[in-house]
Amino acid sequence: HKDAPTEECGEEEDVVWASLCSWALLLAHEPGDAPPFAFVWLPHCMLHGADAEKRCLVLRSRPLSPQRFQCSGSSDWVDMCLLLGDGRFQPLEAPLLVLRIQQRSEYDAWAE
């Protein structure tokens, strides 16, 4: 919901580059062809809030469904997957995922 609270859109913390690949949001340390270090499966997320002035989108976990993978006992957290350099992976969770988008045109495309 675009009118949901967006107090999570605070000051800049960690900077990563995000790109869409089908239904996955890939996260990388640098732009371009850099390999991703993590991904978020977007069908398990929903828009929690948007702040056009700060160019910020806040994602939270979608309510559990029978086909949804869950990392731990908390169904409220966003499931992420950290991709380790040796080919292993580590499931992670976060209460919210805050995306702050640098360019206005890119924010407008994501927010639609």
C-alpha positions as a Python dict, from the first residue, in 0.01 Angstrom:
ca = {
    (1, 'H'): (0, 0, 0),
    (2, 'K'): (146, 331, -101),
    (3, 'D'): (-4, 501, 204),
    (4, 'A'): (150, 255, 454),
    (5, 'P'): (396, 394, 709),
    (6, 'T'): (745, 441, 569),
    (7, 'E'): (941, 544, 877),
    (8, 'E'): (1176, 259, 777),
    (9, 'C'): (1303, 486, 496),
    (10, 'G'): (1566, 641, 719),
    (11, 'E'): (1922, 732, 637),
    (12, 'E'): (2138, 530, 400),
    (13, 'E'): (2299, 221, 550),
    (14, 'D'): (2433, -53, 322),
    (15, 'V'): (2447, 18, -49),
    (16, 'V'): (2388, -266, -295),
    (17, 'W'): (2274, -290, -652),
    (18, 'A'): (1948, -468, -720),
    (19, 'S'): (1824, -617, -1044),
    (20, 'L'): (1523, -823, -1140),
    (21, 'C'): (1562, -1166, -1290),
    (22, 'S'): (1218, -1311, -1347),
    (23, 'W'): (1066, -1333, -995),
    (24, 'A'): (1396, -1292, -806),
    (25, 'L'): (1550, -969, -681),
    (26, 'L'): (1927, -1018, -718),
    (27, 'L'): (2157, -818, -489),
    (28, 'A'): (2518, -739, -590),
    (29, 'H'): (2805, -537, -441),
    (30, 'E'): (2859, -341, -763),
    (31, 'P'): (2666, -257, -1080),
    (32, 'G'): (2699, -428, -1414),
    (33, 'D'): (2789, -794, -1453),
    (34, 'A'): (2896, -846, -1091),
    (35, 'P'): (2771, -1177, -953),
    (36, 'P'): (2493, -1151, -696),
    (37, 'F'): (2572, -1219, -331),
    (38, 'A'): (2206, -1273, -235),
    (39, 'F'): (1854, -1291, -370),
    (40, 'V'): (1499, -1237, -251),
    (41, 'W'): (1216, -1445, -400),
    (42, 'L'): (958, -1174, -474),
    (43, 'P'): (643, -1393, -476),
    (44, 'H'): (700, -1423, -101),
    (45, 'C'): (705, -1044, -56),
    (46, 'M'): (452, -766, -78),
    (47, 'L'): (476, -388, -88),
    (48, 'H'): (443, -248, 263),
    (49, 'G'): (502, 118, 185),
    (50, 'A'): (642, 367, -62),
    (51, 'D'): (784, 714, -18),
    (52, 'A'): (811, 903, -347),
    (53, 'E'): (1004, 1194, -192),
    (54, 'K'): (1277, 963, -56),
    (55, 'R'): (1247, 724, -356),
    (56, 'C'): (1200, 436, -114),
    (57, 'L'): (1005, 110, -134),
    (58, 'V'): (950, -110, 172),
    (59, 'L'): (884, -481, 122),
    (60, 'R'): (757, -719, 388),
    (61, 'S'): (672, -1086, 396),
    (62, 'R'): (355, -1206, 227),
    (63, 'P'): (133, -1418, 453),
    (64, 'L'): (224, -1786, 451),
    (65, 'S'): (76, -2018, 193),
    (66, 'P'): (117, -2398, 174),
    (67, 'Q'): (383, -2372, -99),
    (68, 'R'): (589, -2101, 75),
    (69, 'F'): (928, -2195, 213),
    (70, 'Q'): (995, -2061, 561),
    (71, 'C'): (1344, -2031, 713),
    (72, 'S'): (1243, -2034, 1078),
    (73, 'G'): (939, -2009, 1300),
    (74, 'S'): (874, -1644, 1211),
    (75, 'S'): (628, -1596, 926),
    (76, 'D'): (650, -1216, 947),
    (77, 'W'): (1007, -1186, 816),
    (78, 'V'): (1131, -1151, 458),
    (79, 'D'): (1318, -1465, 346),
    (80, 'M'): (1646, -1404, 166),
    (81, 'C'): (1923, -1632, 45),
    (82, 'L'): (2291, -1541, 84),
    (83, 'L'): (2504, -1696, -192),
    (84, 'L'): (2844, -1796, -58),
    (85, 'G'): (3159, -1789, -273),
    (86, 'D'): (3220, -2164, -241),
    (87, 'G'): (2881, -2255, -389),
    (88, 'R'): (2693, -2298, -63),
    (89, 'F'): (2401, -2080, 43),
    (90, 'Q'): (2272, -1949, 374),
    (91, 'P'): (1906, -1862, 436),
    (92, 'L'): (1857, -1523, 601),
    (93, 'E'): (1558, -1331, 730),
    (94, 'A'): (1485, -966, 787),
    (95, 'P'): (1178, -793, 926),
    (96, 'L'): (1160, -566, 621),
    (97, 'L'): (1353, -497, 305),
    (98, 'V'): (1400, -128, 231),
    (99, 'L'): (1491, -33, -125),
    (100, 'R'): (1609, 322, -182),
    (101, 'I'): (1635, 394, -552),
    (102, 'Q'): (1892, 645, -676),
    (103, 'Q'): (1725, 780, -993),
    (104, 'R'): (1374, 926, -1002),
    (105, 'S'): (1295, 753, -1334),
    (106, 'E'): (1397, 415, -1190),
    (107, 'Y'): (1186, 472, -878),
    (108, 'D'): (884, 558, -1091),
    (109, 'A'): (928, 235, -1291),
    (110, 'W'): (959, 21, -973),
    (111, 'A'): (669, 192, -794),
    (112, 'E'): (416, 130, -1072),
}
